[in-house]
Amino acid sequence: MTVTGIITALIVGLIIGALGRLVVPGKQNIPIWLTMVIGVVAALLGTVIARAFGVAHTNGVDWIELLFQVVLAAIGVALVAGVGGRRGITRR
């Protein structure tokens, strides 16, 4: 992977993570770097799932692939925020 590919993956991951965070209702007490990591992982997994379903390469914008990525990011953000929230409650 080239430097340009890595930078592109980080930017896409940040955007996907932010979109996933926006979809989840309520306030999430997780740092932005963790949102970015979740976004990168969700972008990679979403692409793999889209390729498995044969919808990764279409004419124009790959809306279904983007939907997979955002949904996975939202699930990741919700899980991490939920686990972090539970830890905060049990420490009190």
Coordinates of C-alpha atoms in Angstrom, one line a residue:
M1 CA 0.0 0.0 0.0
T2 CA 1.3 3.4 -0.9
V3 CA 1.5 6.5 1.3
T4 CA -1.4 8.0 -0.7
G5 CA -3.5 4.8 -0.1
I6 CA -2.8 5.0 3.7
I7 CA -3.7 8.7 3.8
T8 CA -6.9 8.0 1.8
A9 CA -7.9 5.2 4.1
L10 CA -7.4 7.4 7.2
I11 CA -9.5 10.2 5.6
V12 CA -12.3 7.8 4.6
G13 CA -12.1 6.1 8.0
L14 CA -12.5 9.5 9.7
I15 CA -15.5 10.3 7.6
I16 CA -17.1 6.9 8.0
G17 CA -16.5 7.0 11.8
A18 CA -18.1 10.5 12.0
L19 CA -21.1 9.4 10.0
G20 CA -21.5 6.3 12.2
R21 CA -21.2 8.5 15.3
L22 CA -23.9 10.9 13.9
V23 CA -26.3 8.0 13.3
V24 CA -26.1 6.7 16.9
P25 CA -28.5 8.7 19.1
G26 CA -27.3 10.4 22.3
K27 CA -23.8 11.5 23.4
Q28 CA -20.9 9.1 22.9
N29 CA -18.0 9.6 25.4
I30 CA -15.3 8.2 23.2
P31 CA -12.3 10.1 21.8
I32 CA -12.1 11.1 18.2
W33 CA -9.1 8.9 17.6
L34 CA -11.2 5.9 18.6
T35 CA -13.9 7.0 16.3
M36 CA -11.4 7.1 13.5
V37 CA -10.1 3.6 14.2
I38 CA -13.7 2.3 14.3
G39 CA -14.3 4.1 11.0
V40 CA -11.2 2.6 9.3
V41 CA -12.2 -0.9 10.5
A42 CA -15.8 -0.3 9.4
A43 CA -14.7 0.9 6.0
L44 CA -12.6 -2.1 5.4
L45 CA -15.2 -4.6 6.6
G46 CA -17.9 -2.8 4.7
T47 CA -15.9 -3.1 1.5
V48 CA -15.3 -6.8 2.1
I49 CA -19.1 -7.4 2.7
A50 CA -20.0 -5.3 -0.3
R51 CA -17.6 -7.4 -2.5
A52 CA -19.1 -10.6 -1.0
F53 CA -22.5 -9.5 -2.1
G54 CA -21.2 -8.3 -5.5
V55 CA -22.2 -4.6 -5.0
A56 CA -18.7 -3.1 -4.5
H57 CA -18.2 -1.9 -8.1
T58 CA -21.1 0.0 -9.7
N59 CA -21.3 2.9 -12.1
G60 CA -21.1 6.1 -10.0
V61 CA -21.2 6.2 -6.2
D62 CA -21.3 2.8 -4.5
W63 CA -24.2 3.7 -2.2
I64 CA -24.8 0.2 -0.9
E65 CA -21.1 -0.2 0.0
L66 CA -21.2 3.2 1.8
L67 CA -24.4 2.0 3.7
F68 CA -22.6 -1.1 4.8
Q69 CA -19.7 1.0 6.1
V70 CA -21.8 3.5 7.9
V71 CA -24.0 0.8 9.6
L72 CA -20.9 -1.0 10.7
A73 CA -19.4 2.2 12.1
A74 CA -22.6 3.0 13.9
I75 CA -22.6 -0.5 15.5
G76 CA -19.0 -0.1 16.5
V77 CA -19.5 3.3 18.0
A78 CA -22.6 2.2 19.9
L79 CA -20.7 -0.9 21.2
V80 CA -17.7 1.0 22.3
A81 CA -19.7 3.9 23.8
G82 CA -21.9 1.3 25.6
V83 CA -19.0 -0.6 27.1
G84 CA -17.4 2.7 28.2
G85 CA -20.6 3.9 29.7
R86 CA -21.1 0.7 31.7
R87 CA -17.6 1.0 33.0
G88 CA -18.3 4.5 34.2
I89 CA -21.4 3.4 36.0
T90 CA -19.8 0.5 37.8
R91 CA -16.9 2.6 39.0
R92 CA -19.1 4.9 41.0

